[in-house]
PDB file of C-alpha atoms and ligand atoms in Angstrom:
ATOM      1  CA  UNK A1082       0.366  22.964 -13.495  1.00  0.00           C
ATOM      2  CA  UNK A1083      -2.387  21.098 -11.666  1.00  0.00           C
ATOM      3  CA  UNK A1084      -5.379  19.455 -14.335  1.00  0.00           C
ATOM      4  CA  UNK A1085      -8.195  17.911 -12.673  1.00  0.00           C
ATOM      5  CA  UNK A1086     -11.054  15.901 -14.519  1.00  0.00           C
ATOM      6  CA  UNK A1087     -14.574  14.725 -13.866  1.00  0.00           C
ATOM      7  CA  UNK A1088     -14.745  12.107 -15.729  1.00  0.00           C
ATOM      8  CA  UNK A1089     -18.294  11.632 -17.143  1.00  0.00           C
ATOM      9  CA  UNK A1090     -20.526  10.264 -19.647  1.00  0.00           C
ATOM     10  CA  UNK A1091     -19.845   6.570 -19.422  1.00  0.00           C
ATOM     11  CA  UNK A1092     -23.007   5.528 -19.122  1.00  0.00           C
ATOM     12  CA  UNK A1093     -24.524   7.557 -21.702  1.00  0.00           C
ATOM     13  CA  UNK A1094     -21.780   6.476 -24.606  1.00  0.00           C
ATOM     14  CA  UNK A1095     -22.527   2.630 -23.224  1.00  0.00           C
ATOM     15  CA  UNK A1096     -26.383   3.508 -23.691  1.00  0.00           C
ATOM     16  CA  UNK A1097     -25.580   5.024 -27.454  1.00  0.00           C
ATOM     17  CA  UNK A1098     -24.310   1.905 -28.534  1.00  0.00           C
ATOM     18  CA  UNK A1099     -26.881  -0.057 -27.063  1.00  0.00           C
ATOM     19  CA  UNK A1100     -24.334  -1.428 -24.605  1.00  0.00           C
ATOM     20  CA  UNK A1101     -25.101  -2.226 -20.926  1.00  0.00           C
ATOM     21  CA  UNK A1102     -23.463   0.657 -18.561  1.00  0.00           C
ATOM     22  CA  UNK A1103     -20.804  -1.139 -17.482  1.00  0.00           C
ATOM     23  CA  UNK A1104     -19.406  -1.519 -21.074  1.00  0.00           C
ATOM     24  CA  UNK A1105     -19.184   2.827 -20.936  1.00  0.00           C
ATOM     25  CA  UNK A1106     -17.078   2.250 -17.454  1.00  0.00           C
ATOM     26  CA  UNK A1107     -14.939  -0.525 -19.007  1.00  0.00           C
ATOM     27  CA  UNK A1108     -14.057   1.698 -21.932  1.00  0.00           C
ATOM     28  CA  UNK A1109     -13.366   4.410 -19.919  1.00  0.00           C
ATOM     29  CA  UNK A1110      -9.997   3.057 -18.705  1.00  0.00           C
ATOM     30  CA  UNK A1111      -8.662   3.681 -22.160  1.00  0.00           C
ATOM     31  CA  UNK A1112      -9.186   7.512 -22.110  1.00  0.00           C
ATOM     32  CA  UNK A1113      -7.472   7.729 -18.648  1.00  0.00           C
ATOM     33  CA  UNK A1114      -4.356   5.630 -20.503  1.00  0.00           C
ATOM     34  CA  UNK A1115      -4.130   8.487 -22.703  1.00  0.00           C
ATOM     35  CA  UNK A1116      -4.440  11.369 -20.673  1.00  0.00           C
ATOM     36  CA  UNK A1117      -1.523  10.491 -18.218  1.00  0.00           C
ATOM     37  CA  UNK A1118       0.352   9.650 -20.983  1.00  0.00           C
ATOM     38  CA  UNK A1119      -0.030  13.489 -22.640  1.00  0.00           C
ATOM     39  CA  UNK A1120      -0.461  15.594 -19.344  1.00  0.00           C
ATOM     40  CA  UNK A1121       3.105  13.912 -19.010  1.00  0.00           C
ATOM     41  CA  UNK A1122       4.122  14.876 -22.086  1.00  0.00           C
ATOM     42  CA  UNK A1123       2.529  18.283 -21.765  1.00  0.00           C
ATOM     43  CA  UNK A1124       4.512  19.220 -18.672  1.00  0.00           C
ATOM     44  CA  UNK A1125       1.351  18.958 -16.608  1.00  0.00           C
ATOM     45  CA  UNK A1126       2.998  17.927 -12.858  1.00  0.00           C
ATOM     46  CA  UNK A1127      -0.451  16.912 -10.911  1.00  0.00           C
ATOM     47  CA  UNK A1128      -3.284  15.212 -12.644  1.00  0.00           C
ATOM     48  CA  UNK A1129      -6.631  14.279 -10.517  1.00  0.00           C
ATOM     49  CA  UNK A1130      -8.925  12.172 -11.672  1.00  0.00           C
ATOM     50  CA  UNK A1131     -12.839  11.867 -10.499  1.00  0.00           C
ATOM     51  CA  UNK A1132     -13.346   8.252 -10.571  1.00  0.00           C
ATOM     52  CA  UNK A1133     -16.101   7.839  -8.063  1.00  0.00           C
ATOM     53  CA  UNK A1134     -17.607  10.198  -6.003  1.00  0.00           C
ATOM     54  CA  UNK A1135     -19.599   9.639  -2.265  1.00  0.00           C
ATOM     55  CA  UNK A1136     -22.752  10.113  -4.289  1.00  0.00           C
ATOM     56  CA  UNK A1137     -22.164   7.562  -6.539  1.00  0.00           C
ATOM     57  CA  UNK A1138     -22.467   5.024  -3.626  1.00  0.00           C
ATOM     58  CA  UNK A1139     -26.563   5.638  -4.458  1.00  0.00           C
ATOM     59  CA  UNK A1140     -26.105   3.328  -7.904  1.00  0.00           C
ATOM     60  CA  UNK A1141     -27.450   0.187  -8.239  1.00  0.00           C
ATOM     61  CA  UNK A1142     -25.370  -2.295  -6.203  1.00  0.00           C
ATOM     62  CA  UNK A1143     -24.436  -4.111  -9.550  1.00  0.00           C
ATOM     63  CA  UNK A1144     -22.975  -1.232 -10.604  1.00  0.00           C
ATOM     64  CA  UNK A1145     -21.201  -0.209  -7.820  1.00  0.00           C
ATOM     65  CA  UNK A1146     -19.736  -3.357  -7.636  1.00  0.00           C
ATOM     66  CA  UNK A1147     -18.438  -3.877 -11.140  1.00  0.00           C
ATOM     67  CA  UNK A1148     -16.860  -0.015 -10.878  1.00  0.00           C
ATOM     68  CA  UNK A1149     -14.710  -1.767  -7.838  1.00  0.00           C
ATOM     69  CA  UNK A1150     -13.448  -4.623  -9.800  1.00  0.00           C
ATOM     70  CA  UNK A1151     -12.604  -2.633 -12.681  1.00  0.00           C
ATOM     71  CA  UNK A1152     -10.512  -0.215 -10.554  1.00  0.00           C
ATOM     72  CA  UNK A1153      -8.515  -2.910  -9.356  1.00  0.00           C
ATOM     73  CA  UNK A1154      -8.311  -4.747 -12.048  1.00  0.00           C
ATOM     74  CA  UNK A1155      -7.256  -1.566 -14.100  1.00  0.00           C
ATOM     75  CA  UNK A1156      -4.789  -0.582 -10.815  1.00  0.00           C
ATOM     76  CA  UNK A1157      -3.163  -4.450 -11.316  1.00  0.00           C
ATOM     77  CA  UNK A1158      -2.525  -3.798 -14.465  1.00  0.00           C
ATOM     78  CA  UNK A1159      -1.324  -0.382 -14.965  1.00  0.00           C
ATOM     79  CA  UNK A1160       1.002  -0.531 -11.668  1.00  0.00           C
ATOM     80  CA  UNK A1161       4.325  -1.687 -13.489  1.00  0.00           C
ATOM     81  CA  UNK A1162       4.102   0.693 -16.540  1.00  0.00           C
ATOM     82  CA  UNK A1163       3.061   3.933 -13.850  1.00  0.00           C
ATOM     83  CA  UNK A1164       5.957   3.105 -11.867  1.00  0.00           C
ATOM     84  CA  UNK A1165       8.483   2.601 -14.947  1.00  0.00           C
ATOM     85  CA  UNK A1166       7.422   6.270 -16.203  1.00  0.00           C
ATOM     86  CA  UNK A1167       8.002   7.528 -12.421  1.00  0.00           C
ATOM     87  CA  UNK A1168       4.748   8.244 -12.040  1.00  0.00           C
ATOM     88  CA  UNK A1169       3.728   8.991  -8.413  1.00  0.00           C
ATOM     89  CA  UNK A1170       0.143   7.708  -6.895  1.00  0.00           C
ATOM     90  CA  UNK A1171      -2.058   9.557  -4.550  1.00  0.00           C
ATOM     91  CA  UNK A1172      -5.449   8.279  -4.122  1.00  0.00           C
ATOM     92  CA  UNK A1173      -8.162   9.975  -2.218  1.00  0.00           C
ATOM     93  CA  UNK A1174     -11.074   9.802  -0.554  1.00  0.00           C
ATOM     94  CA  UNK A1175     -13.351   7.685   2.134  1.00  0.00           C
ATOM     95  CA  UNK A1176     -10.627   4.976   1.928  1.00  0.00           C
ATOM     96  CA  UNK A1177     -12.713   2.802   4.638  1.00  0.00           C
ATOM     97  CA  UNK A1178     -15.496   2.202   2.776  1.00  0.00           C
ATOM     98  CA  UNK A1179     -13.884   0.606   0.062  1.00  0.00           C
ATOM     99  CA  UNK A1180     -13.396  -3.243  -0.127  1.00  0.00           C
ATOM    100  CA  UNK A1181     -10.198  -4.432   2.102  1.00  0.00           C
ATOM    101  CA  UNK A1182      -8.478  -5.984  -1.353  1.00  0.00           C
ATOM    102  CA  UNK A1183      -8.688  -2.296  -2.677  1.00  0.00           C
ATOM    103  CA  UNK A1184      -7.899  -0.533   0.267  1.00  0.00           C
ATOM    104  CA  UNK A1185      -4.689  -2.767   0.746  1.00  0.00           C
ATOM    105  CA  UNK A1186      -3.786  -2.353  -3.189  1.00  0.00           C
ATOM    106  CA  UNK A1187      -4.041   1.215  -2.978  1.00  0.00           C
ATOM    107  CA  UNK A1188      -1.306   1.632  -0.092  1.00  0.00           C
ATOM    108  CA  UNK A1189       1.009  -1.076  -1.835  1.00  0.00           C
ATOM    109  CA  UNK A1190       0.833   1.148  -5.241  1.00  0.00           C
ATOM    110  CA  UNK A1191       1.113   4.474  -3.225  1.00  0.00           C
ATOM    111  CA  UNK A1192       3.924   3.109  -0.965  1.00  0.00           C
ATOM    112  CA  UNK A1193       5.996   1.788  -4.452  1.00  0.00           C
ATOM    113  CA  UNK A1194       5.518   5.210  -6.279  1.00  0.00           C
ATOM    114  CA  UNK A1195       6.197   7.121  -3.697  1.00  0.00           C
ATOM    115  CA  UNK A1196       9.690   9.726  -4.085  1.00  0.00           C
ATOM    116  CA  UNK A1197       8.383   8.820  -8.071  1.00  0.00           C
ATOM    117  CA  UNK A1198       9.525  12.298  -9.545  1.00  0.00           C
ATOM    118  CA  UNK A1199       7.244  12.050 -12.786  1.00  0.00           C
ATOM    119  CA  UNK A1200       3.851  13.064 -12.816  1.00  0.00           C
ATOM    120  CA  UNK A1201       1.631  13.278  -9.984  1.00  0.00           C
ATOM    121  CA  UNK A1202      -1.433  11.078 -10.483  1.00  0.00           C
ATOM    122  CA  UNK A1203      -3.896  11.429  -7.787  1.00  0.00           C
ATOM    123  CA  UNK A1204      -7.343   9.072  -8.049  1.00  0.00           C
ATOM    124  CA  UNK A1205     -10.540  10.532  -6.288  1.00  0.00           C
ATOM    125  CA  UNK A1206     -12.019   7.638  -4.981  1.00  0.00           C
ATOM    126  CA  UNK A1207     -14.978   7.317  -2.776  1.00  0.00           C
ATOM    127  CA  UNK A1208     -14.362  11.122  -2.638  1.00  0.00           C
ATOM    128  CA  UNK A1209     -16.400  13.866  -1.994  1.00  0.00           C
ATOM    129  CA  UNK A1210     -15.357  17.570  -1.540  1.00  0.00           C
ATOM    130  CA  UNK A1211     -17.762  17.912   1.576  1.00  0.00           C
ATOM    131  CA  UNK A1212     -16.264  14.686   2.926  1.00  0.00           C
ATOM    132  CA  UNK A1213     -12.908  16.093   2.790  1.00  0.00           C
ATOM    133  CA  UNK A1214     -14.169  19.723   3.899  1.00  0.00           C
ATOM    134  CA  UNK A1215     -15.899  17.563   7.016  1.00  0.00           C
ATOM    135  CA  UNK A1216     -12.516  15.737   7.757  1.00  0.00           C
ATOM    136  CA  UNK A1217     -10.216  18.330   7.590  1.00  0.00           C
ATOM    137  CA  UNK A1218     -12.332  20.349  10.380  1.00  0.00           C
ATOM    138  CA  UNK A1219     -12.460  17.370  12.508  1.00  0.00           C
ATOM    139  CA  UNK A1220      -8.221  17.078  12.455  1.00  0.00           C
ATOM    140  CA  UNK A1221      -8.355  20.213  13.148  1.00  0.00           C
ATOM    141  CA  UNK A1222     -10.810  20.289  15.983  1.00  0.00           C
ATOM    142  CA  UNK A1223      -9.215  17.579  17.601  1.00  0.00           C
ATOM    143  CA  UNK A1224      -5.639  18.952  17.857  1.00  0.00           C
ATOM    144  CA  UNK A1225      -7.570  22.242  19.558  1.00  0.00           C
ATOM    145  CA  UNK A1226      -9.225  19.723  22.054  1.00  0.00           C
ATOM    146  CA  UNK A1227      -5.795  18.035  22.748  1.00  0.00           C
ATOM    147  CA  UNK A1228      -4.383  21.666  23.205  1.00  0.00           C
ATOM    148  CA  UNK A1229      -1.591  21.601  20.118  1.00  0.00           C
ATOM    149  CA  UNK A1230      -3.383  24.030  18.635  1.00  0.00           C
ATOM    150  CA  UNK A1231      -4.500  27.621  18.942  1.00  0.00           C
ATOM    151  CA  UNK A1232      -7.288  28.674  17.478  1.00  0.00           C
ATOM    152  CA  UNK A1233      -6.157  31.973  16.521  1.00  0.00           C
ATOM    153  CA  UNK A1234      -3.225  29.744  14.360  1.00  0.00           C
ATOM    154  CA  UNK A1235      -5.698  27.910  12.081  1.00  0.00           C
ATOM    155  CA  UNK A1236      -5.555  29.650   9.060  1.00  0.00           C
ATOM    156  CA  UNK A1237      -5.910  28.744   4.874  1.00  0.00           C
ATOM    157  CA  UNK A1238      -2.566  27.162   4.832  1.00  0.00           C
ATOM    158  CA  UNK A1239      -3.136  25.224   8.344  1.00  0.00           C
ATOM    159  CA  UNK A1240      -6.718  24.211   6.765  1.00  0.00           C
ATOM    160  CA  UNK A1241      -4.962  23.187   3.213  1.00  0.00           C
ATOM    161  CA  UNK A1242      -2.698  21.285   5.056  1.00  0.00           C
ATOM    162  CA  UNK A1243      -5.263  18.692   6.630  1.00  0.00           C
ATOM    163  CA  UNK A1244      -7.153  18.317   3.377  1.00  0.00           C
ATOM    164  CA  UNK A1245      -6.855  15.750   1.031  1.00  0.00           C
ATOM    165  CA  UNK A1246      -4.650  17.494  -1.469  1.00  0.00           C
ATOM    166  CA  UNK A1247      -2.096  18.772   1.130  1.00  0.00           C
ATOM    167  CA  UNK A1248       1.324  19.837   0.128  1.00  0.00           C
ATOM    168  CA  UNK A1249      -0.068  20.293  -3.961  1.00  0.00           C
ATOM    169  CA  UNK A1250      -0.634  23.717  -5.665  1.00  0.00           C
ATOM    170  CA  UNK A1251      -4.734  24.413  -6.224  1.00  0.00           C
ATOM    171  CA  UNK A1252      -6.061  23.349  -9.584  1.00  0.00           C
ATOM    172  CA  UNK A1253      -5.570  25.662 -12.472  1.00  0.00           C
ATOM    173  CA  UNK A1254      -7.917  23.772 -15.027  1.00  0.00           C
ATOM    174  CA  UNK A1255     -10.606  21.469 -14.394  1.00  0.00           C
ATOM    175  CA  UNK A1256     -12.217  19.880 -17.110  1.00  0.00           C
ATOM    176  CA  UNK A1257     -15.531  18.023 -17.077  1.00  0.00           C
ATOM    177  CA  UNK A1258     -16.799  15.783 -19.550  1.00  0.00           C
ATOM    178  CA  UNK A1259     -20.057  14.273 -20.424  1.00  0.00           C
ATOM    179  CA  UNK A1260     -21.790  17.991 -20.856  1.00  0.00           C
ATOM    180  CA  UNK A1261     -22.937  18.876 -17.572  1.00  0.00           C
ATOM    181  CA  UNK A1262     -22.189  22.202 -16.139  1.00  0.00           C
ATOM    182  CA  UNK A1263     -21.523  21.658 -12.299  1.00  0.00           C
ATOM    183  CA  UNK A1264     -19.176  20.532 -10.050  1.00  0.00           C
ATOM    184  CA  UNK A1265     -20.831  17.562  -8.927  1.00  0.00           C
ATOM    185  CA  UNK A1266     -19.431  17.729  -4.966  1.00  0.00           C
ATOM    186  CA  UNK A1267     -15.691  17.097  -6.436  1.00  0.00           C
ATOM    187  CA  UNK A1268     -12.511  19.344  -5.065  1.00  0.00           C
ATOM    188  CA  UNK A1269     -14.703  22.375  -3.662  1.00  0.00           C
ATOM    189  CA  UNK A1270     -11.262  24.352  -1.886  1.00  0.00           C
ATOM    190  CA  UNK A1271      -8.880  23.818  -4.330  1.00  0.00           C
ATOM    191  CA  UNK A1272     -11.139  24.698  -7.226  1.00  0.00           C
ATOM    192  CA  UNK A1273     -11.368  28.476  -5.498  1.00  0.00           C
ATOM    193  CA  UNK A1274      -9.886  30.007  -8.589  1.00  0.00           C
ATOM    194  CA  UNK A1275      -9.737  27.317 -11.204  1.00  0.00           C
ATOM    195  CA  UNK A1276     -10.320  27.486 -14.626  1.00  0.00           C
ATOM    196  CA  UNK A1277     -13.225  25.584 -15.960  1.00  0.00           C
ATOM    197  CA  UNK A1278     -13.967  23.662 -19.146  1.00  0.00           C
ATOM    198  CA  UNK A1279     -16.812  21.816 -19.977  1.00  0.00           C
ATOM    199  CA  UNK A1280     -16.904  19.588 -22.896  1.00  0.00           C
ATOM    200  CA  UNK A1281     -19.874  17.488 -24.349  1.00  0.00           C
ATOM    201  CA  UNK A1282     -17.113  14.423 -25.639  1.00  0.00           C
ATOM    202  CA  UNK A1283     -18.223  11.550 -23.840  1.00  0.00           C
ATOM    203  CA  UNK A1284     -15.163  10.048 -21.676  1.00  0.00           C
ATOM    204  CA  UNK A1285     -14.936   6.754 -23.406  1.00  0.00           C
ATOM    205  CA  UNK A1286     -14.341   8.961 -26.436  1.00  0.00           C
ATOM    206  CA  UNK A1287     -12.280  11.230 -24.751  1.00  0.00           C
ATOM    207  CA  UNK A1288      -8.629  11.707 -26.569  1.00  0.00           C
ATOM    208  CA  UNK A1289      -5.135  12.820 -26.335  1.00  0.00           C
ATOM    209  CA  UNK A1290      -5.939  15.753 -28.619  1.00  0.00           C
ATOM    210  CA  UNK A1291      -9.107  16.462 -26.673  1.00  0.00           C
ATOM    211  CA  UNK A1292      -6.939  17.239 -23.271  1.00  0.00           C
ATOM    212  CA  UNK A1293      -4.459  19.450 -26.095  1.00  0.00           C
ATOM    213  CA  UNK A1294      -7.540  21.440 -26.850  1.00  0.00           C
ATOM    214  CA  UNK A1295      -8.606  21.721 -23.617  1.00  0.00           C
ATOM    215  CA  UNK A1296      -4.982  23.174 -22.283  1.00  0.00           C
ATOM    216  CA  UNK A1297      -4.771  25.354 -25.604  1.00  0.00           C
ATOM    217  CA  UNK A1298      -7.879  27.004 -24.073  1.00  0.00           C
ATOM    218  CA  UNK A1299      -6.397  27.178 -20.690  1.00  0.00           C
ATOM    219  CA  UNK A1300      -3.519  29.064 -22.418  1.00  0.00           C
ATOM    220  CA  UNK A1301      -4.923  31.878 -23.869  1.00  0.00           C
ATOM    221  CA  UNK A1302      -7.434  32.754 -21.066  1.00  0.00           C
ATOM    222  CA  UNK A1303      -6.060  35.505 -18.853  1.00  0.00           C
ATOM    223  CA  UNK A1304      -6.002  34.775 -15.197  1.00  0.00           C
ATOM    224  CA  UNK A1305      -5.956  37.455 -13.049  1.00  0.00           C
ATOM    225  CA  UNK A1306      -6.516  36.109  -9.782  1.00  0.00           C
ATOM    226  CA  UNK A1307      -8.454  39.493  -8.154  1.00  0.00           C
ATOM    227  CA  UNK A1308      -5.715  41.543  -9.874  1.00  0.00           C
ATOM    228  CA  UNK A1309      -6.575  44.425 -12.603  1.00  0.00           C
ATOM    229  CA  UNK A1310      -5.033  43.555 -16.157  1.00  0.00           C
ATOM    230  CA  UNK A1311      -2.419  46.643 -15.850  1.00  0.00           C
ATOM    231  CA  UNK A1312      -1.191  44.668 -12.961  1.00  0.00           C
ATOM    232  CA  UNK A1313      -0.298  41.520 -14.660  1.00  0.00           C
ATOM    233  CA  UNK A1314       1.729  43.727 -17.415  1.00  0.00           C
ATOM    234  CA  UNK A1315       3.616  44.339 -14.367  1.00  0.00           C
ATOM    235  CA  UNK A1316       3.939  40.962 -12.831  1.00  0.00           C
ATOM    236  CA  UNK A1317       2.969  37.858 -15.607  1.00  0.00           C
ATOM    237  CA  UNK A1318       3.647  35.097 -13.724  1.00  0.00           C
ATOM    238  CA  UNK A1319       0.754  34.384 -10.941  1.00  0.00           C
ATOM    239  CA  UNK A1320      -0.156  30.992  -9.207  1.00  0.00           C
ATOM    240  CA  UNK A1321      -2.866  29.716  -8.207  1.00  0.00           C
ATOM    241  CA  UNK A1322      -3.564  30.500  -4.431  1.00  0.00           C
ATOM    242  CA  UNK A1323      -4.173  27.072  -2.661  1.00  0.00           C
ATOM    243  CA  UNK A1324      -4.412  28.906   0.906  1.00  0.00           C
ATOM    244  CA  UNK A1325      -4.524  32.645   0.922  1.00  0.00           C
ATOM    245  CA  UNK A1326      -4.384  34.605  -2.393  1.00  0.00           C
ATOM    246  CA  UNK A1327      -0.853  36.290  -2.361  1.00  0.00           C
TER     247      UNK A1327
HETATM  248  C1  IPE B2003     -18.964   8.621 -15.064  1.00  0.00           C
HETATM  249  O1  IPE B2003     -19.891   8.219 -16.012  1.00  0.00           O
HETATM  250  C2  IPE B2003     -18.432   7.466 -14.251  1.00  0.00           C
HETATM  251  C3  IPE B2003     -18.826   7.516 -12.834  1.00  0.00           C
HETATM  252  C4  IPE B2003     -19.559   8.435 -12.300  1.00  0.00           C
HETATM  253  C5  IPE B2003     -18.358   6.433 -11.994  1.00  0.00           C
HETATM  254  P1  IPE B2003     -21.424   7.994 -15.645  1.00  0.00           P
HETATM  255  O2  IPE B2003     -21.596   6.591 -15.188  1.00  0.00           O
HETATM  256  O3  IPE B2003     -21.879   9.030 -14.687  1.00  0.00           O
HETATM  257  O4  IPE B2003     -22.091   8.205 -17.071  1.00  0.00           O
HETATM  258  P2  IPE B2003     -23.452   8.975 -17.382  1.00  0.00           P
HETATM  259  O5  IPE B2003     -23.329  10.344 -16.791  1.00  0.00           O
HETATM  260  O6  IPE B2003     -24.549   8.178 -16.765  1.00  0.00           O
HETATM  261  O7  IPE B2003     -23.493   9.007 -18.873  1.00  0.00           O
HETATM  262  C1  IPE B2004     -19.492  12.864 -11.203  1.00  0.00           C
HETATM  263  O1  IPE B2004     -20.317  12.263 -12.151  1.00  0.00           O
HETATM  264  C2  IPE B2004     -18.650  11.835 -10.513  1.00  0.00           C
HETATM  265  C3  IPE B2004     -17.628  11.192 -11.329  1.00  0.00           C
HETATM  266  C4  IPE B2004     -17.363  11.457 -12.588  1.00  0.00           C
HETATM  267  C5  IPE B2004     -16.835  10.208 -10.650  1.00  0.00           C
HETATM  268  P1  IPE B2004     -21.844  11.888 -11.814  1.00  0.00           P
HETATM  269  O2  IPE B2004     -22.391  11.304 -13.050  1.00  0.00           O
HETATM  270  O3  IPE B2004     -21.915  11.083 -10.593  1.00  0.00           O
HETATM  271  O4  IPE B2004     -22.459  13.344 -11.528  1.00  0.00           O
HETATM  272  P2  IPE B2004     -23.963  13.819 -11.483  1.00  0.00           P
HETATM  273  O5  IPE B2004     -24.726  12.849 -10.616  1.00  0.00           O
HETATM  274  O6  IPE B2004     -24.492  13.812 -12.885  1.00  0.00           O
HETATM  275  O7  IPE B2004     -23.908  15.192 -10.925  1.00  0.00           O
HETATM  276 MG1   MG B2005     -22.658  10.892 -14.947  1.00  0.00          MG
END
């Protein structure tokens, strides 16, 4: 099962408190602790997290700048513990625009977790779903141009395997916190037949037993991917289409 989270409402539990926004960001490390720990626990097997999206390049510099250090300062210390619990790192997103330190940390923890055969943990970073729409096309354009490609051969699974989530199944719950109702440019094709959850929990105050609620919800909604209900009496167990519905 693939979870994916926006992650929002920092700034607004920072603000509640009368704290400055970087205090909501700082205590937003905590919840993501937690959640790994229980979507492990839960049997999840992919968990993607929306840590910063190419929007949120428009913040104030100060901001922007703080998020960054936090990241790695959160990546430095987590690294040890993710890798003793075989937890395997994926990060994605406009890599190059983050700061070189980053960049370089993010390869070292991917390249240590790697064969890891715990949970996946993939970290949208820099990411936007657009981004990744607009990159995938352009791997794929260029392997026409070179000739190693036919166009009548590009198809959902050849496009699904250029994006940034290639070789994982499509999300089956997304969950956004913070209250807002939209998708906020995250995963756009691997959200095609997601289920969706909004909560208004702020993320800093986001808990274990708030990601049980969430997948209790998940549970007992009935997926029928196109399908008529007499058909799933026939044939229960569906997946989630990443490329072309089955
Ligand atoms: C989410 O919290 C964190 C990032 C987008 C990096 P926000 O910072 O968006 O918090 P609100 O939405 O302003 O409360
Ligand atoms: C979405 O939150 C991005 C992340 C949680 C990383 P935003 O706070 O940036 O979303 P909008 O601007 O309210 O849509
Ligand atoms: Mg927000």
């Amino acid at each position: 099962m693939h979870v994916a989270i926006i992650m929002d409402g920092n700034g607004r539990w920072a603000r509640a408190r009368g704290l400055p926004r970087h205090a909501g960001h700082k205590a937003g490390v905590r919840p993501v602790r937690a959640c790994v720990e229980q979507a492990a626990r839960r049997g999840v097997t992919v968990l993607t997290l929306f840590a910063f999206s190419s929007e949120n390049w428009r913040r104030p510099r100060e901001e922007v700048s703080r998020l960054m250090a936090l990241f790695l300062e959160a990546l430095d210390r987590e690294i040890d513990e993710l890798h003793a619990n075989q937890v395997e790192l994926r990060f994605i997103g406009e890599r190059e625009r983050l700061q070189p330190a980053l960049q370089r940390r993010l390869q070292a923890a991917e390249m240590r977790t790697r064969g890891n055969t715990g949970l996946k943990l993939v970290v949208a970073a820099a990411y936007g779903g657009q981004w990744d729409m607009l990159q995938a096309t352009r791997a794929i354009a260029a392997k026409v141009e070179r000739g190693e490609l036919a166009v009548n051969h590009i198809d959902a699974d050849c496009i699904q395997s250029h994006r940034a989530l290639a070789g994982l199944p499509g999300v089956d719950l997304l969950i956004r916190t913070g209250g807002e109702q939209r998708i906020s440019n995250f995963l756009l094709w691997d959200l095609a037949y997601s289920e969706l959850y909004f909560t208004p929990r702020l993320w800093p105050a986001f808990t274990a037993e708030d990601l049980d609620a969430a997948l209790e919800e998940f549970a007992a909604r009935r997926r029928r991917f196109g399908r008529t209900d007499d058909q799933l009496h026939e044939a229960p167990v569906l997946r989630t289409p990443t490329g072309t519905p089955g």
